[in-house]
Short mmCIF file of C-alpha atoms in Angstrom, two decimals:
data_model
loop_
_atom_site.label_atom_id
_atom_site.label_comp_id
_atom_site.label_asym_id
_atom_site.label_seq_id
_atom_site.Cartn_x
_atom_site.Cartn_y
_atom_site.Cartn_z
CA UNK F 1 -17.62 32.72 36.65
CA UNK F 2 -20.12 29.61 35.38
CA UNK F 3 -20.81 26.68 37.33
CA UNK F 4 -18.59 24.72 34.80
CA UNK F 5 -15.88 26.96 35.07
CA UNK F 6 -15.99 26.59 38.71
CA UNK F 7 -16.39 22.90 38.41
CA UNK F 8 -13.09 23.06 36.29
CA UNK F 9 -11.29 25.25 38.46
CA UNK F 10 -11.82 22.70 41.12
CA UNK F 11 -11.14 19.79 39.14
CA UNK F 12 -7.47 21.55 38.34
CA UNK F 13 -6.27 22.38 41.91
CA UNK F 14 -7.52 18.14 42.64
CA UNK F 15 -5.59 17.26 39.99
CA UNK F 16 -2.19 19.14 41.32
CA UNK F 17 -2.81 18.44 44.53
CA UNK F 18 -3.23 14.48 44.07
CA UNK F 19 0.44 14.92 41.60
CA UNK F 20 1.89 17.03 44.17
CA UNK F 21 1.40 13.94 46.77
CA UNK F 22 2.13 11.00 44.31
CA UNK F 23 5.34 12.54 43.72
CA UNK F 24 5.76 14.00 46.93
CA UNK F 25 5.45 9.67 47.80
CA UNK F 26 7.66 8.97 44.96
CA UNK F 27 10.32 11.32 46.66
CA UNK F 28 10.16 9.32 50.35
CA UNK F 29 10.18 5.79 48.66
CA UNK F 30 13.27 6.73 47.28
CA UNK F 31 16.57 6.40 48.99
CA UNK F 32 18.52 9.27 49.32
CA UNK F 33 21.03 9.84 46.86
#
């Protein structure tokens, strides 16, 4: 693998893991339906 494709690899699991916790907040703000 390149640097670059490294750097995007990385980029990619930051970006799921900072979606996985705004929804994962999203999910506890909520009430319980």
């Amino acid at each position: 693998m390149t640097e670059d494709e490294v750097k995007r690899g990385v980029k990619d699991a930051i970006g799921l893991i900072e979606v996985d916790v705004a929804s994962r907040a999203t999910t506890h703000r909520t009430p319980a339906k």
